[in-house]
Amino acid sequence: MTNHWIDIKNSDCIIIMGSNAAENHPISFKYVAEAQQNGAKLISVDPRFTRTSAKADIYAPMRSGTDIAILGGMIKYIIDNNLYNKEYVAAYTNAPFIVGTDYKFDDGLFAGYNKQTRSYDKKKWAFEMDANGVPKMDRSLQHPRCVFQILKKHFSRYDTALVSKISGTPEADLIKIYETYSATGARGKAGTIMYAMGWTQHTVGTQNIRTMAIIQLLLGNMGVAGGGVNALRGESNVQGSTDHCLLWHIWPGYLATPSASNVSLAAYNKARTPVSKDPLSANWWQNYPKYSISLLKSFFGENATPRNDFGYDWLPKVDDGKHYSWLDLFDEMYKGSFQGFFAWGQNPACSGAHAGKNREAMKSLDWMVNVNIFDNETGSFWRGPGMDPARIKTEVFFLPAAVSVEKEGSITNSGRWSQWRYQGPKPLGNSRPDGQIIMELGNKIKAQYKDGGVFPEPIRNLKWDYLTKGEYDPHKVAKEINGYFLEDVTVRGTVYKKGTLVPSFAFLQADGSTSSGNWLYCNSYTEKGNMAARRGTKDASNNIGLYPEFSWCWPVNRRIIYNRASVDLKGQPWDKAQWVIKWDGSKWAGGDVPDGGWPPLGSYENPNPKSRHAFIMRKHGHGQIFGPGRADGPLPEHYEPMECPVEKNLMSGTYTNPTAAIYGTKADVYKTCDPRYPFVGTTYRLVEHWQTGVMTRHQPWLLEMQPQVFVEMSEELAELKGIKNGERVLATSARGKLECTAIVTKRLKPLKVSGQLGSVVHQVGFPWCYGWQKPESGKEESANLLTPSTGDPNTRIPETKAFMVNIQKI
Amino acid sequence: MSKSFFIDTTLCTACRGCQVACKQWHDLPAEETTNRGTYQNPADLSFDTYKLVRMSETVIGGQLRWLFFPEQCRHCIEAPCLETAGDPTAIYYDEPTGAVLYTSETRNLNAGEIKSSCPYNIPRNGPEGVLAKCDMCYDRVQAGMEPACVKTCPTGTMNFGNRQEMLDLAHKRLAVLKRTHPEAMLLDPDDIRVIFMVAYDHRLYHDFAVASNTNHGISRQVALKRMLRPLRHLASHLL
C-alpha cells in the first residue's frame, strides 16, 4: 500500500476491483464502513457478486481478465471529460515528457518487439533529452509526442461500447462507475483502489495495476489521504517477506539480484544506479552503492573488505535473461533439474498454479524438507491421490515449526507497518521458531565446510551470530537489519561511535563503515530502541489516523508515501481538511513525515532551485504515466487471457500478451476457444479459510462453516447443464479435474460478450483452500489442479484468475 | 443498568467472526456439516450453535442483494420462555444485565412447550432435553467485558452496552439509514434486548426476524400457569 489500512476511512470513493476485501481482508471493512458512513461511495467490480459486492453502492459484473479494457475506458472518460487534475498532472507526472520518435504502437504491439524472443527492445520507448540530458517537457501537454497526447491517443480506442463488448459489463454500469470514480479528480477529493490477487494473477497482472496507477495520477490521487494504490497483501507478513527478499530477483530493500554480466561490485553498482542530469530530481536511487555495500557488510561482517569487493563474488548471480520464479522453479523441477527442495511455510501441492504438474515435479526430487506447523499435501505428496509410494524415490524430512504466536519478532502489514510481537505460549513439543531452525541449519552447513568443500568462501565468511545462549535472538536480527556503524563515522559534523545503531538510511555509507541488512528498515531499531514495538496511540497534528507513534513504518516512519504530491506547487494541501503535510513558508509543519524535506517547487517556469520533484524514487522525479521499464509495454493494453472464450481480441490484432510467460513441457497444455472447455473459470479464497487451508482445515469451527470445495455458477448455467444446487459435479480443464459441490446462485450471471463461442459467456468460480489431507474424506481437492502455468512477464505471477473449464454432472 | 445489543445488519459482511467467537467462548463443538449449496452453515441454530449468520440472496427493485442476519437469542424484556417455564432454577433473568439464562435444570421442562413459546424460534434442546441458547456472555459482561461476538466484530455491526445508549445509537443510525432506505426499521426495539436494524423488509432476512405469530408467544397454558403461580408459591411455603 502507498497508504495504509486506517487511511481508507479518509476516502471519498473506494473502488474494490481484483479483490474481495470483505472476505479476504475482513478487518479492512472497519475502515471501508467508516468511509461509507462519512458519505464515501463503494464500487465493487467482480466476475462474481461477493460479500464485498453485498456492501457496495455500485456493483458491476465483468468477464475475468478484462480489467484493462474497463479501466482503459475510464482513462478515456477522464480525458474526454476534462476530469483530471491539470496542475497535478503537469507538475508531478511524466505527462509532459516528450517520447522519442522510435516509439510506436500498432495493432496491439509496441515498437521493438522481437517475435523469436517474445520480448521488447525497450530502448525504442526512450524519452527525448535536451542538451543537458534532462527529459524534454511540454508542461502545456500539447506536444503531439508528449506522454499526455500519446496516452490520449492510445486510449481513444477504449470507448464504452467496445469495452462493454469485451468485458460483458453493461455500458450503463461502466458509465456509472466512471462518473462516480472520476469525481475524485476534483480538488480536495480522494479516491482509492483496494486490489489484490484478482489483479496480479493474470498474464497482464502488472499492467492491470499500471492502468489504475495512471488513473490515480490523472485524478491527483497519489500521495493524498484516502488515495493511493493499495495492494492488499495476501498474507499478514507478505509485505515484510517481500521487503526482505522473498523473491528471486531482489535483494533486501528492493536492490536487484546481480546478473552474471555484473562481473564486479563496481559493474553491479554502475548497472543498477540510475543517473539523472536534472538538478531538480532527487533520484533517490543514486544512493544505491551505500545500500548494497552496507548489505554486503551485514552479510559478511569483517570478512567483507574493499580488497575483496565486500564479498560480492561470493554471492550467486542469475543468468541474464533467465527467470527463477515459482513457475520457472517448478518447470525446472518437473524437468528433473533439482535434487533437493525446501518447502518452507508453503504448500505448493495445493497453492501453485497447475498443482498436478507441481506434484508430478516433486517425484523427481531426491529429498524434500517440509517446514510447517502441520504436515500438508506437499510433505505427503508421495502418498497423495494417484501416487504410488513404492515408485517414488523422494525422501521427505518434516521439521515442525512454531506458530506465529509462539515466537517473538516482527511482521510487516500491507500498510508497511513493522509491528513487533511478543511471545505468547511456548512452542509445543519439538517445534521451533523458523529463526532457530535456520540458525541451526546454518551452523550445521558451516561445520560441513570447515575443512573445505566446493566454493566454501560464502559459507565460511558468512556472519552468523544471531544466537543468545544458544537460542535464536530476534532482537539481534532486527538490529542487524537496521544496521550499525562499524567504525567511528562523522556525518554533518557529528561523530557516530563504532558499534552504535544507525539512526536512518541517510547515514549509510558506501565505504564499508556501516552495515544494514535492509536499508529500507534503517531507522526501525535505533539507539532510541525498537521502533516497531511502540504502541503510542496519539494521532499526528492533522488528525487523519496516521498514529505515528504506533509501531514503525518504512521508509522512516512515513505513513503515506509520495506525500509531497498531496500539496500544490506552493506547498498547500489539495485537501484543506484532510491534509497530509503542508508548507508554512519556511518548513513542512505537522502531519506526516514529508517525502524529503525540500521546499515546494513554487512554479515550474521559475522553480526554487532548492526544491526536488515529488516522486523521489523515480529517476526523473515524476509519477510514471508512461512506464518504459515494463516488459510488456510502456502503456497498458488489453490482451485476452492465455485461455479465453473469445476467438479474437476486439481491441487489436494481437490476441494475448505477446510477452507472457509460457512453458513447454508435456504437462503445459493451454486450450483456448475449445468447445470441450467452454466456461471461464476463476479461483479465490474464503474468509473462513487461510490460503491452502493448512492452518484452517484442521480447525473444526472453520471447517464447519466451509466444509467442502465448491463451484459457484449461475442459475442459467445450472439449468443448461441440468445441475441442481448442492449436488456434486465434476469440473475439468485441459490439465486436471476437480470434484466439487455446486452452488447455484444469482450472484453469477451469464455475460453478453461479442465474438464468443455461444451467445453468452458463463463464468464459474472455485475456492482454492482445500486439499486431499483434510477433511479426511480425501475428496476435497485443490482448485489449482485446474489452473494453468502461464503468467505475467514482469512478475511471473501465474494466471489463475482466468482459465477455461467444463462442468458436468457426475 | 440493564444491557442491550444493537446489531446493524447494513454493516455486516458475514465474515462470521461472531459465529466462531461464540463457539470459542462457550467451548462448543463443531457440527458435522456438508455444503448444501449455500455459504450458510450450520443450517440452523442448534444445541451447539447459539449464533448463526443467516444469508439470503434476493432481488430488490431489480438489484441483487445478499442479506446477512447474525441471529441469536433476543433476551426478551418479558420472556415467554421464562414465563412458560415458571421455574427460576431452570430459566431466570440475570438481574444486572437482563440476560435470559438457561440452566441444566431445563432438562426437567417440557422442551417442546418452551421452544414453541419463543416468538423468535431460538431455544434448542440437547440429547437429554437440556435447552440451550445465547447467554449474552453474561460471565464476560459481569467481568466488565463485551460479549465475544461483539468483541470480535470488525465492522461495527455488533454493538453492546447500556440499554439506553444502545437505543440512542439505534435510533441515530436508523435516522441516517432512512434517508437512503425508506423501508429501514428497528426490529421490536421496545420488547427485546437484541435490537436489529434492517434496510429492507424484515421478511427477506429471516422468517423469525421479528416476533412471529406462528410461534405463540404466551399460550393459554402459560397464561393459566401465570395466574396459578402465586398459589403454587403459597402452597410450597405452606408445605
PDB file of N, CA, C and O in Angstrom, chain A residues 326 329-330 333 340-351 358 362 365 367-381 394-401 434 437 441:
ATOM      1  N   TRP A 326       8.659 -18.840  -9.192  1.00  0.00           N
ATOM      2  CA  TRP A 326       7.904 -20.031  -8.796  1.00  0.00           C
ATOM      3  C   TRP A 326       7.595 -20.916 -10.002  1.00  0.00           C
ATOM      4  O   TRP A 326       7.904 -22.117 -10.011  1.00  0.00           O
ATOM      5  N   LEU A 329      10.770 -22.366 -11.364  1.00  0.00           N
ATOM      6  CA  LEU A 329      11.377 -23.377 -10.485  1.00  0.00           C
ATOM      7  C   LEU A 329      10.652 -24.714 -10.634  1.00  0.00           C
ATOM      8  O   LEU A 329      11.279 -25.766 -10.756  1.00  0.00           O
ATOM      9  N   PHE A 330       9.324 -24.673 -10.647  1.00  0.00           N
ATOM     10  CA  PHE A 330       8.600 -25.947 -10.766  1.00  0.00           C
ATOM     11  C   PHE A 330       8.722 -26.531 -12.178  1.00  0.00           C
ATOM     12  O   PHE A 330       8.680 -27.742 -12.341  1.00  0.00           O
ATOM     13  N   MET A 333      11.995 -28.208 -11.923  1.00  0.00           N
ATOM     14  CA  MET A 333      11.859 -29.401 -11.085  1.00  0.00           C
ATOM     15  C   MET A 333      11.184 -30.519 -11.884  1.00  0.00           C
ATOM     16  O   MET A 333      11.605 -31.677 -11.845  1.00  0.00           O
ATOM     17  N   GLY A 340      17.193 -31.446  -4.521  1.00  0.00           N
ATOM     18  CA  GLY A 340      16.523 -31.210  -3.249  1.00  0.00           C
ATOM     19  C   GLY A 340      15.671 -29.953  -3.264  1.00  0.00           C
ATOM     20  O   GLY A 340      15.800 -29.101  -4.148  1.00  0.00           O
ATOM     21  N   PHE A 341      14.803 -29.843  -2.269  1.00  0.00           N
ATOM     22  CA  PHE A 341      13.831 -28.746  -2.223  1.00  0.00           C
ATOM     23  C   PHE A 341      13.424 -28.486  -0.777  1.00  0.00           C
ATOM     24  O   PHE A 341      13.078 -29.428  -0.059  1.00  0.00           O
ATOM     25  N   PHE A 342      13.535 -27.241  -0.352  1.00  0.00           N
ATOM     26  CA  PHE A 342      12.978 -26.832   0.931  1.00  0.00           C
ATOM     27  C   PHE A 342      11.597 -26.219   0.676  1.00  0.00           C
ATOM     28  O   PHE A 342      11.499 -25.197  -0.001  1.00  0.00           O
ATOM     29  N   ALA A 343      10.560 -26.841   1.198  1.00  0.00           N
ATOM     30  CA  ALA A 343       9.219 -26.229   1.154  1.00  0.00           C
ATOM     31  C   ALA A 343       8.996 -25.634   2.537  1.00  0.00           C
ATOM     32  O   ALA A 343       8.643 -26.341   3.472  1.00  0.00           O
ATOM     33  N   TRP A 344       9.240 -24.340   2.659  1.00  0.00           N
ATOM     34  CA  TRP A 344       9.256 -23.702   3.991  1.00  0.00           C
ATOM     35  C   TRP A 344       8.020 -22.827   4.143  1.00  0.00           C
ATOM     36  O   TRP A 344       7.910 -21.809   3.457  1.00  0.00           O
ATOM     37  N   GLY A 345       7.100 -23.243   5.004  1.00  0.00           N
ATOM     38  CA  GLY A 345       5.893 -22.434   5.245  1.00  0.00           C
ATOM     39  C   GLY A 345       5.047 -22.280   3.999  1.00  0.00           C
ATOM     40  O   GLY A 345       4.490 -21.221   3.746  1.00  0.00           O
ATOM     41  N   GLN A 346       4.978 -23.324   3.196  1.00  0.00           N
ATOM     42  CA  GLN A 346       4.194 -23.225   1.964  1.00  0.00           C
ATOM     43  C   GLN A 346       3.660 -24.607   1.593  1.00  0.00           C
ATOM     44  O   GLN A 346       4.081 -25.615   2.158  1.00  0.00           O
ATOM     45  N   ASN A 347       2.749 -24.616   0.637  1.00  0.00           N
ATOM     46  CA  ASN A 347       2.098 -25.875   0.277  1.00  0.00           C
ATOM     47  C   ASN A 347       1.872 -25.936  -1.234  1.00  0.00           C
ATOM     48  O   ASN A 347       0.736 -25.930  -1.710  1.00  0.00           O
ATOM     49  N   PRO A 348       2.965 -26.003  -1.998  1.00  0.00           N
ATOM     50  CA  PRO A 348       2.839 -25.905  -3.462  1.00  0.00           C
ATOM     51  C   PRO A 348       2.015 -27.023  -4.105  1.00  0.00           C
ATOM     52  O   PRO A 348       1.525 -26.831  -5.217  1.00  0.00           O
ATOM     53  N   ALA A 349       1.824 -28.131  -3.409  1.00  0.00           N
ATOM     54  CA  ALA A 349       0.986 -29.190  -3.974  1.00  0.00           C
ATOM     55  C   ALA A 349      -0.458 -28.722  -4.104  1.00  0.00           C
ATOM     56  O   ALA A 349      -1.262 -29.340  -4.811  1.00  0.00           O
ATOM     57  N   CYS A 350      -0.810 -27.650  -3.405  1.00  0.00           N
ATOM     58  CA  CYS A 350      -2.166 -27.087  -3.496  1.00  0.00           C
ATOM     59  C   CYS A 350      -2.162 -25.621  -3.927  1.00  0.00           C
ATOM     60  O   CYS A 350      -3.095 -25.158  -4.566  1.00  0.00           O
ATOM     61  N   SER A 351      -1.127 -24.878  -3.538  1.00  0.00           N
ATOM     62  CA  SER A 351      -1.171 -23.431  -3.758  1.00  0.00           C
ATOM     63  C   SER A 351      -0.703 -23.027  -5.143  1.00  0.00           C
ATOM     64  O   SER A 351      -1.087 -21.979  -5.648  1.00  0.00           O
ATOM     65  N   ASN A 358       3.052 -29.605 -10.423  1.00  0.00           N
ATOM     66  CA  ASN A 358       3.930 -29.447  -9.262  1.00  0.00           C
ATOM     67  C   ASN A 358       4.098 -30.769  -8.513  1.00  0.00           C
ATOM     68  O   ASN A 358       5.190 -31.128  -8.093  1.00  0.00           O
ATOM     69  N   MET A 362       7.601 -33.031  -8.010  1.00  0.00           N
ATOM     70  CA  MET A 362       8.220 -33.412  -6.728  1.00  0.00           C
ATOM     71  C   MET A 362       8.766 -34.840  -6.760  1.00  0.00           C
ATOM     72  O   MET A 362       9.682 -35.175  -6.018  1.00  0.00           O
ATOM     73  N   LEU A 365      12.559 -35.353  -7.186  1.00  0.00           N
ATOM     74  CA  LEU A 365      13.499 -34.917  -6.144  1.00  0.00           C
ATOM     75  C   LEU A 365      14.102 -36.111  -5.412  1.00  0.00           C
ATOM     76  O   LEU A 365      13.421 -37.118  -5.184  1.00  0.00           O
ATOM     77  N   TRP A 367      15.364 -35.464  -2.342  1.00  0.00           N
ATOM     78  CA  TRP A 367      14.904 -35.174  -0.984  1.00  0.00           C
ATOM     79  C   TRP A 367      14.093 -33.880  -0.926  1.00  0.00           C
ATOM     80  O   TRP A 367      14.210 -33.023  -1.801  1.00  0.00           O
ATOM     81  N   MET A 368      13.279 -33.794   0.079  1.00  0.00           N
ATOM     82  CA  MET A 368      12.490 -32.586   0.331  1.00  0.00           C
ATOM     83  C   MET A 368      12.479 -32.347   1.835  1.00  0.00           C
ATOM     84  O   MET A 368      12.364 -33.297   2.614  1.00  0.00           O
ATOM     85  N   VAL A 369      12.635 -31.098   2.226  1.00  0.00           N
ATOM     86  CA  VAL A 369      12.467 -30.730   3.633  1.00  0.00           C
ATOM     87  C   VAL A 369      11.213 -29.882   3.732  1.00  0.00           C
ATOM     88  O   VAL A 369      11.100 -28.853   3.067  1.00  0.00           O
ATOM     89  N   ASN A 370      10.254 -30.349   4.493  1.00  0.00           N
ATOM     90  CA  ASN A 370       8.991 -29.634   4.639  1.00  0.00           C
ATOM     91  C   ASN A 370       8.965 -29.013   6.035  1.00  0.00           C
ATOM     92  O   ASN A 370       8.950 -29.718   7.032  1.00  0.00           O
ATOM     93  N   VAL A 371       9.013 -27.682   6.075  1.00  0.00           N
ATOM     94  CA  VAL A 371       8.975 -26.978   7.362  1.00  0.00           C
ATOM     95  C   VAL A 371       7.601 -26.347   7.485  1.00  0.00           C
ATOM     96  O   VAL A 371       7.237 -25.480   6.688  1.00  0.00           O
ATOM     97  N   ASN A 372       6.821 -26.788   8.455  1.00  0.00           N
ATOM     98  CA  ASN A 372       5.458 -26.273   8.565  1.00  0.00           C
ATOM     99  C   ASN A 372       4.916 -26.572   9.951  1.00  0.00           C
ATOM    100  O   ASN A 372       5.540 -27.291  10.717  1.00  0.00           O
ATOM    101  N   ILE A 373       3.753 -26.002  10.261  1.00  0.00           N
ATOM    102  CA  ILE A 373       3.162 -26.291  11.574  1.00  0.00           C
ATOM    103  C   ILE A 373       2.397 -27.613  11.545  1.00  0.00           C
ATOM    104  O   ILE A 373       2.212 -28.246  12.565  1.00  0.00           O
ATOM    105  N   PHE A 374       1.924 -28.015  10.372  1.00  0.00           N
ATOM    106  CA  PHE A 374       1.292 -29.323  10.196  1.00  0.00           C
ATOM    107  C   PHE A 374       1.913 -29.975   8.969  1.00  0.00           C
ATOM    108  O   PHE A 374       2.386 -29.286   8.068  1.00  0.00           O
ATOM    109  N   ASP A 375       1.874 -31.289   8.913  1.00  0.00           N
ATOM    110  CA  ASP A 375       2.160 -31.946   7.646  1.00  0.00           C
ATOM    111  C   ASP A 375       1.099 -31.452   6.661  1.00  0.00           C
ATOM    112  O   ASP A 375       0.005 -31.042   7.051  1.00  0.00           O
ATOM    113  N   ASN A 376       1.444 -31.467   5.377  1.00  0.00           N
ATOM    114  CA  ASN A 376       0.491 -30.965   4.389  1.00  0.00           C
ATOM    115  C   ASN A 376       0.569 -31.806   3.118  1.00  0.00           C
ATOM    116  O   ASN A 376       1.326 -32.785   3.050  1.00  0.00           O
ATOM    117  N   GLU A 377      -0.182 -31.401   2.101  1.00  0.00           N
ATOM    118  CA  GLU A 377      -0.245 -32.161   0.857  1.00  0.00           C
ATOM    119  C   GLU A 377       1.103 -32.168   0.141  1.00  0.00           C
ATOM    120  O   GLU A 377       1.343 -33.037  -0.700  1.00  0.00           O
ATOM    121  N   THR A 378       1.971 -31.211   0.484  1.00  0.00           N
ATOM    122  CA  THR A 378       3.305 -31.177  -0.136  1.00  0.00           C
ATOM    123  C   THR A 378       4.219 -32.223   0.507  1.00  0.00           C
ATOM    124  O   THR A 378       4.791 -33.065  -0.190  1.00  0.00           O
ATOM    125  N   GLY A 379       4.328 -32.188   1.842  1.00  0.00           N
ATOM    126  CA  GLY A 379       5.185 -33.159   2.526  1.00  0.00           C
ATOM    127  C   GLY A 379       4.720 -34.582   2.299  1.00  0.00           C
ATOM    128  O   GLY A 379       5.517 -35.526   2.294  1.00  0.00           O
ATOM    129  N   SER A 380       3.439 -34.775   2.102  1.00  0.00           N
ATOM    130  CA  SER A 380       2.878 -36.109   1.892  1.00  0.00           C
ATOM    131  C   SER A 380       2.486 -36.345   0.439  1.00  0.00           C
ATOM    132  O   SER A 380       1.661 -37.221   0.157  1.00  0.00           O
ATOM    133  N   PHE A 381       3.105 -35.600  -0.481  1.00  0.00           N
ATOM    134  CA  PHE A 381       2.698 -35.730  -1.892  1.00  0.00           C
ATOM    135  C   PHE A 381       2.813 -37.166  -2.379  1.00  0.00           C
ATOM    136  O   PHE A 381       2.023 -37.630  -3.206  1.00  0.00           O
ATOM    137  N   THR A 394      11.691 -39.966  -3.534  1.00  0.00           N
ATOM    138  CA  THR A 394      11.940 -38.766  -2.725  1.00  0.00           C
ATOM    139  C   THR A 394      11.900 -39.064  -1.227  1.00  0.00           C
ATOM    140  O   THR A 394      10.921 -39.634  -0.730  1.00  0.00           O
ATOM    141  N   GLU A 395      12.950 -38.653  -0.538  1.00  0.00           N
ATOM    142  CA  GLU A 395      12.971 -38.783   0.919  1.00  0.00           C
ATOM    143  C   GLU A 395      12.507 -37.455   1.501  1.00  0.00           C
ATOM    144  O   GLU A 395      13.079 -36.409   1.181  1.00  0.00           O
ATOM    145  N   VAL A 396      11.487 -37.511   2.333  1.00  0.00           N
ATOM    146  CA  VAL A 396      10.912 -36.267   2.867  1.00  0.00           C
ATOM    147  C   VAL A 396      11.232 -36.144   4.352  1.00  0.00           C
ATOM    148  O   VAL A 396      11.022 -37.086   5.118  1.00  0.00           O
ATOM    149  N   PHE A 397      11.751 -34.986   4.734  1.00  0.00           N
ATOM    150  CA  PHE A 397      12.006 -34.687   6.137  1.00  0.00           C
ATOM    151  C   PHE A 397      11.006 -33.627   6.582  1.00  0.00           C
ATOM    152  O   PHE A 397      10.805 -32.643   5.878  1.00  0.00           O
ATOM    153  N   PHE A 398      10.409 -33.847   7.736  1.00  0.00           N
ATOM    154  CA  PHE A 398       9.455 -32.849   8.234  1.00  0.00           C
ATOM    155  C   PHE A 398      10.031 -32.173   9.466  1.00  0.00           C
ATOM    156  O   PHE A 398      10.388 -32.844  10.437  1.00  0.00           O
ATOM    157  N   LEU A 399      10.140 -30.846   9.421  1.00  0.00           N
ATOM    158  CA  LEU A 399      10.608 -30.084  10.579  1.00  0.00           C
ATOM    159  C   LEU A 399       9.424 -29.280  11.134  1.00  0.00           C
ATOM    160  O   LEU A 399       8.922 -28.380  10.458  1.00  0.00           O
ATOM    161  N   PRO A 400       8.974 -29.641  12.331  1.00  0.00           N
ATOM    162  CA  PRO A 400       7.806 -28.915  12.876  1.00  0.00           C
ATOM    163  C   PRO A 400       8.186 -27.497  13.304  1.00  0.00           C
ATOM    164  O   PRO A 400       9.141 -27.308  14.056  1.00  0.00           O
ATOM    165  N   ALA A 401       7.447 -26.526  12.800  1.00  0.00           N
ATOM    166  CA  ALA A 401       7.731 -25.120  13.100  1.00  0.00           C
ATOM    167  C   ALA A 401       6.757 -24.604  14.153  1.00  0.00           C
ATOM    168  O   ALA A 401       5.610 -25.050  14.229  1.00  0.00           O
ATOM    169  N   ASP A 434      11.078 -20.528  13.223  1.00  0.00           N
ATOM    170  CA  ASP A 434      11.798 -20.606  11.945  1.00  0.00           C
ATOM    171  C   ASP A 434      13.230 -20.105  12.095  1.00  0.00           C
ATOM    172  O   ASP A 434      14.158 -20.680  11.528  1.00  0.00           O
ATOM    173  N   ILE A 437      15.445 -22.729  13.486  1.00  0.00           N
ATOM    174  CA  ILE A 437      15.714 -23.781  12.502  1.00  0.00           C
ATOM    175  C   ILE A 437      16.778 -23.304  11.509  1.00  0.00           C
ATOM    176  O   ILE A 437      17.727 -24.022  11.194  1.00  0.00           O
ATOM    177  N   LEU A 441      20.502 -24.806  11.046  1.00  0.00           N
ATOM    178  CA  LEU A 441      20.843 -25.297   9.703  1.00  0.00           C
ATOM    179  C   LEU A 441      22.137 -24.631   9.234  1.00  0.00           C
ATOM    180  O   LEU A 441      23.061 -25.304   8.740  1.00  0.00           O
TER     181      LEU A 441
END
